[in-house]
Amino acid sequence: MFKTLALATAVAAHEFTPYAALEGAGEFPAITTPMTFVQNAGQENFTIVMDQTKGTPDPPALGTTEQFTISGLATHPLEVANLEFRCWLFGAKVYDEKFAPTTTSVIPGTIWTQSLPFDVPSVAPSTEYDVEVAGIDASGADLFSMRTAFRF
């Protein structure tokens, strides 16, 4: 009893939270064919051109390489150090990889387009895949991002 009371007092004194705060993946668009893409952040830096943003093949297929293409216009000059591909299954992040863009300078008035590959395994759970592609700067901060969702 005394040990429990001492631990509770120490926790309260140090304002320690004795549990983990888990951050969810957030909202994703509905699963559609063709895939629906939405811009979820960075509109102040970059406007995604939806009719040039896509995934190929669409819908994604097992045992293939899915090419996610993001296109858009900068609102001011940007340097995109990397594109970051993030994927969640059942609300848990299961994949997070950075890809170097072929062109890092994004100039207002010019469409900037980049693609990144995602190797789809031959066997994968039949569930919803929530995907985000973000343009990030040299410090690792997101400049802009888009989201989509699909199912095998």
PDB file of C-alpha atoms in Angstrom:
ATOM      1  CA  MET A   1       0.000   0.000   0.000  1.00  0.00           C
ATOM      2  CA  PHE A   2       2.787   2.433   0.951  1.00  0.00           C
ATOM      3  CA  LYS A   3       4.660   1.698  -2.336  1.00  0.00           C
ATOM      4  CA  THR A   4       1.518   2.412  -4.365  1.00  0.00           C
ATOM      5  CA  LEU A   5       0.920   5.678  -2.535  1.00  0.00           C
ATOM      6  CA  ALA A   6       4.580   6.699  -2.984  1.00  0.00           C
ATOM      7  CA  LEU A   7       4.439   5.927  -6.729  1.00  0.00           C
ATOM      8  CA  ALA A   8       1.188   7.874  -7.133  1.00  0.00           C
ATOM      9  CA  THR A   9       2.713  10.837  -5.275  1.00  0.00           C
ATOM     10  CA  ALA A  10       5.849  10.754  -7.447  1.00  0.00           C
ATOM     11  CA  VAL A  11       3.762  10.582 -10.633  1.00  0.00           C
ATOM     12  CA  ALA A  12       1.625  13.531  -9.544  1.00  0.00           C
ATOM     13  CA  ALA A  13       4.645  15.555  -8.426  1.00  0.00           C
ATOM     14  CA  HIS A  14       6.376  15.152 -11.792  1.00  0.00           C
ATOM     15  CA  GLU A  15       3.192  15.556 -13.850  1.00  0.00           C
ATOM     16  CA  PHE A  16       4.008  12.247 -15.498  1.00  0.00           C
ATOM     17  CA  THR A  17       1.331  10.673 -17.677  1.00  0.00           C
ATOM     18  CA  PRO A  18       1.435   6.920 -16.954  1.00  0.00           C
ATOM     19  CA  TYR A  19      -0.015   5.928 -20.346  1.00  0.00           C
ATOM     20  CA  ALA A  20       0.930   6.400 -23.984  1.00  0.00           C
ATOM     21  CA  ALA A  21      -0.863   9.036 -26.024  1.00  0.00           C
ATOM     22  CA  LEU A  22      -1.395   7.539 -29.458  1.00  0.00           C
ATOM     23  CA  GLU A  23      -1.921   9.801 -32.436  1.00  0.00           C
ATOM     24  CA  GLY A  24      -4.165   8.413 -35.166  1.00  0.00           C
ATOM     25  CA  ALA A  25      -3.584   8.685 -38.873  1.00  0.00           C
ATOM     26  CA  GLY A  26      -6.416  11.167 -39.380  1.00  0.00           C
ATOM     27  CA  GLU A  27      -8.980  11.285 -42.190  1.00  0.00           C
ATOM     28  CA  PHE A  28      -8.567   9.692 -45.623  1.00  0.00           C
ATOM     29  CA  PRO A  29     -10.842   9.842 -48.667  1.00  0.00           C
ATOM     30  CA  ALA A  30     -13.281   7.038 -49.402  1.00  0.00           C
ATOM     31  CA  ILE A  31     -12.042   4.069 -51.404  1.00  0.00           C
ATOM     32  CA  THR A  32     -13.009   4.634 -55.039  1.00  0.00           C
ATOM     33  CA  THR A  33     -11.986   3.416 -58.496  1.00  0.00           C
ATOM     34  CA  PRO A  34     -10.271   5.391 -59.861  1.00  0.00           C
ATOM     35  CA  MET A  35      -8.571   6.437 -56.615  1.00  0.00           C
ATOM     36  CA  THR A  36      -9.636   9.752 -55.091  1.00  0.00           C
ATOM     37  CA  PHE A  37      -6.798  12.088 -54.103  1.00  0.00           C
ATOM     38  CA  VAL A  38      -7.220  14.990 -51.660  1.00  0.00           C
ATOM     39  CA  GLN A  39      -4.809  17.642 -50.524  1.00  0.00           C
ATOM     40  CA  ASN A  40      -4.744  17.493 -46.735  1.00  0.00           C
ATOM     41  CA  ALA A  41      -2.028  20.038 -45.894  1.00  0.00           C
ATOM     42  CA  GLY A  42       0.191  22.788 -47.283  1.00  0.00           C
ATOM     43  CA  GLN A  43      -2.265  24.742 -49.428  1.00  0.00           C
ATOM     44  CA  GLU A  44      -0.373  27.881 -48.407  1.00  0.00           C
ATOM     45  CA  ASN A  45       2.731  26.466 -50.171  1.00  0.00           C
ATOM     46  CA  PHE A  46       1.467  24.287 -53.005  1.00  0.00           C
ATOM     47  CA  THR A  47      -1.800  23.578 -54.822  1.00  0.00           C
ATOM     48  CA  ILE A  48      -2.152  20.024 -56.090  1.00  0.00           C
ATOM     49  CA  VAL A  49      -3.443  19.741 -59.657  1.00  0.00           C
ATOM     50  CA  MET A  50      -5.882  16.866 -59.237  1.00  0.00           C
ATOM     51  CA  ASP A  51      -6.323  15.966 -62.914  1.00  0.00           C
ATOM     52  CA  GLN A  52      -2.555  15.274 -63.142  1.00  0.00           C
ATOM     53  CA  THR A  53      -2.194  13.551 -59.749  1.00  0.00           C
ATOM     54  CA  LYS A  54      -2.709   9.797 -59.917  1.00  0.00           C
ATOM     55  CA  GLY A  55      -1.653   6.274 -59.148  1.00  0.00           C
ATOM     56  CA  THR A  56      -0.676   3.796 -61.880  1.00  0.00           C
ATOM     57  CA  PRO A  57      -2.024   1.147 -62.108  1.00  0.00           C
ATOM     58  CA  ASP A  58      -5.368   2.293 -60.737  1.00  0.00           C
ATOM     59  CA  PRO A  59      -6.526   0.476 -58.711  1.00  0.00           C
ATOM     60  CA  PRO A  60      -3.230  -0.844 -57.313  1.00  0.00           C
ATOM     61  CA  ALA A  61      -2.564  -4.520 -57.964  1.00  0.00           C
ATOM     62  CA  LEU A  62      -0.661  -7.157 -56.013  1.00  0.00           C
ATOM     63  CA  GLY A  63       2.836  -7.970 -57.270  1.00  0.00           C
ATOM     64  CA  THR A  64       3.291  -4.704 -59.175  1.00  0.00           C
ATOM     65  CA  THR A  65       5.065  -1.394 -58.675  1.00  0.00           C
ATOM     66  CA  GLU A  66       2.535   1.351 -58.049  1.00  0.00           C
ATOM     67  CA  GLN A  67       3.668   4.754 -59.293  1.00  0.00           C
ATOM     68  CA  PHE A  68       2.176   7.605 -57.292  1.00  0.00           C
ATOM     69  CA  THR A  69       2.410  10.867 -59.251  1.00  0.00           C
ATOM     70  CA  ILE A  70       1.880  14.230 -57.585  1.00  0.00           C
ATOM     71  CA  SER A  71       1.542  17.409 -59.661  1.00  0.00           C
ATOM     72  CA  GLY A  72       0.902  20.975 -58.639  1.00  0.00           C
ATOM     73  CA  LEU A  73       1.742  24.655 -58.520  1.00  0.00           C
ATOM     74  CA  ALA A  74       3.806  26.419 -55.867  1.00  0.00           C
ATOM     75  CA  THR A  75       2.423  29.591 -54.294  1.00  0.00           C
ATOM     76  CA  HIS A  76       6.016  30.811 -53.764  1.00  0.00           C
ATOM     77  CA  PRO A  77       9.471  29.338 -54.583  1.00  0.00           C
ATOM     78  CA  LEU A  78      10.031  26.046 -52.725  1.00  0.00           C
ATOM     79  CA  GLU A  79      12.819  23.523 -52.303  1.00  0.00           C
ATOM     80  CA  VAL A  80      11.480  19.995 -51.895  1.00  0.00           C
ATOM     81  CA  ALA A  81      14.291  17.916 -50.389  1.00  0.00           C
ATOM     82  CA  ASN A  82      12.319  14.654 -50.423  1.00  0.00           C
ATOM     83  CA  LEU A  83       8.979  13.088 -51.118  1.00  0.00           C
ATOM     84  CA  GLU A  84       7.827  10.949 -48.226  1.00  0.00           C
ATOM     85  CA  PHE A  85       5.505   7.979 -48.747  1.00  0.00           C
ATOM     86  CA  ARG A  86       3.505   6.949 -45.677  1.00  0.00           C
ATOM     87  CA  CYS A  87       1.063   4.058 -45.378  1.00  0.00           C
ATOM     88  CA  TRP A  88      -1.299   3.031 -42.562  1.00  0.00           C
ATOM     89  CA  LEU A  89      -3.083  -0.292 -42.016  1.00  0.00           C
ATOM     90  CA  PHE A  90      -5.758  -0.531 -39.337  1.00  0.00           C
ATOM     91  CA  GLY A  91      -4.764   2.990 -38.189  1.00  0.00           C
ATOM     92  CA  ALA A  92      -1.115   2.031 -37.559  1.00  0.00           C
ATOM     93  CA  LYS A  93       1.721   3.445 -39.663  1.00  0.00           C
ATOM     94  CA  VAL A  94       3.384   0.477 -41.365  1.00  0.00           C
ATOM     95  CA  TYR A  95       5.511   2.165 -44.033  1.00  0.00           C
ATOM     96  CA  ASP A  96       7.401   5.459 -44.121  1.00  0.00           C
ATOM     97  CA  GLU A  97      10.078   6.006 -46.749  1.00  0.00           C
ATOM     98  CA  LYS A  98      11.709   9.054 -48.314  1.00  0.00           C
ATOM     99  CA  PHE A  99      12.470   9.416 -52.021  1.00  0.00           C
ATOM    100  CA  ALA A 100      14.700  12.062 -53.601  1.00  0.00           C
ATOM    101  CA  PRO A 101      12.811  14.026 -56.271  1.00  0.00           C
ATOM    102  CA  THR A 102      14.410  14.434 -59.685  1.00  0.00           C
ATOM    103  CA  THR A 103      13.729  18.188 -59.457  1.00  0.00           C
ATOM    104  CA  THR A 104      13.866  19.887 -56.063  1.00  0.00           C
ATOM    105  CA  SER A 105      13.081  23.470 -57.130  1.00  0.00           C
ATOM    106  CA  VAL A 106       9.393  24.310 -57.361  1.00  0.00           C
ATOM    107  CA  ILE A 107       8.760  27.594 -59.164  1.00  0.00           C
ATOM    108  CA  PRO A 108       5.387  29.412 -59.136  1.00  0.00           C
ATOM    109  CA  GLY A 109       3.636  29.356 -62.520  1.00  0.00           C
ATOM    110  CA  THR A 110       5.222  26.040 -63.579  1.00  0.00           C
ATOM    111  CA  ILE A 111       3.603  22.644 -62.992  1.00  0.00           C
ATOM    112  CA  TRP A 112       5.905  20.513 -60.815  1.00  0.00           C
ATOM    113  CA  THR A 113       5.429  16.768 -61.255  1.00  0.00           C
ATOM    114  CA  GLN A 114       7.168  13.905 -59.480  1.00  0.00           C
ATOM    115  CA  SER A 115       6.500  10.184 -59.186  1.00  0.00           C
ATOM    116  CA  LEU A 116       7.565   7.702 -56.574  1.00  0.00           C
ATOM    117  CA  PRO A 117       7.421   3.906 -56.681  1.00  0.00           C
ATOM    118  CA  PHE A 118       5.721   1.671 -54.165  1.00  0.00           C
ATOM    119  CA  ASP A 119       6.534  -2.020 -54.606  1.00  0.00           C
ATOM    120  CA  VAL A 120       3.334  -3.903 -53.831  1.00  0.00           C
ATOM    121  CA  PRO A 121       4.031  -7.396 -52.488  1.00  0.00           C
ATOM    122  CA  SER A 122       2.459 -10.414 -54.180  1.00  0.00           C
ATOM    123  CA  VAL A 123       0.634 -11.262 -50.956  1.00  0.00           C
ATOM    124  CA  ALA A 124      -0.911  -8.551 -48.783  1.00  0.00           C
ATOM    125  CA  PRO A 125      -3.827  -8.320 -46.334  1.00  0.00           C
ATOM    126  CA  SER A 126      -7.207  -7.657 -47.920  1.00  0.00           C
ATOM    127  CA  THR A 127      -7.936  -4.420 -46.089  1.00  0.00           C
ATOM    128  CA  GLU A 128      -7.917  -0.640 -46.493  1.00  0.00           C
ATOM    129  CA  TYR A 129      -4.562   0.965 -47.238  1.00  0.00           C
ATOM    130  CA  ASP A 130      -4.407   4.650 -46.269  1.00  0.00           C
ATOM    131  CA  VAL A 131      -1.630   6.460 -48.133  1.00  0.00           C
ATOM    132  CA  GLU A 132      -0.087   9.916 -47.825  1.00  0.00           C
ATOM    133  CA  VAL A 133       2.573  11.453 -50.067  1.00  0.00           C
ATOM    134  CA  ALA A 134       4.244  14.588 -48.675  1.00  0.00           C
ATOM    135  CA  GLY A 135       6.755  17.037 -50.068  1.00  0.00           C
ATOM    136  CA  ILE A 136       9.210  17.815 -47.275  1.00  0.00           C
ATOM    137  CA  ASP A 137      11.902  20.456 -46.864  1.00  0.00           C
ATOM    138  CA  ALA A 138      15.529  20.005 -45.753  1.00  0.00           C
ATOM    139  CA  SER A 139      14.533  20.199 -42.060  1.00  0.00           C
ATOM    140  CA  GLY A 140      12.048  17.328 -42.508  1.00  0.00           C
ATOM    141  CA  ALA A 141       8.946  19.524 -42.210  1.00  0.00           C
ATOM    142  CA  ASP A 142       5.991  18.846 -44.490  1.00  0.00           C
ATOM    143  CA  LEU A 143       5.506  21.514 -47.158  1.00  0.00           C
ATOM    144  CA  PHE A 144       2.376  19.880 -48.603  1.00  0.00           C
ATOM    145  CA  SER A 145       0.717  16.482 -48.711  1.00  0.00           C
ATOM    146  CA  MET A 146      -1.980  14.484 -50.449  1.00  0.00           C
ATOM    147  CA  ARG A 147      -3.918  11.400 -49.394  1.00  0.00           C
ATOM    148  CA  THR A 148      -5.720   8.497 -50.982  1.00  0.00           C
ATOM    149  CA  ALA A 149      -7.007   5.084 -49.941  1.00  0.00           C
ATOM    150  CA  PHE A 150      -7.386   1.734 -51.694  1.00  0.00           C
ATOM    151  CA  ARG A 151      -8.128  -1.917 -51.001  1.00  0.00           C
ATOM    152  CA  PHE A 152      -6.833  -5.179 -52.445  1.00  0.00           C
TER     153      PHE A 152
END
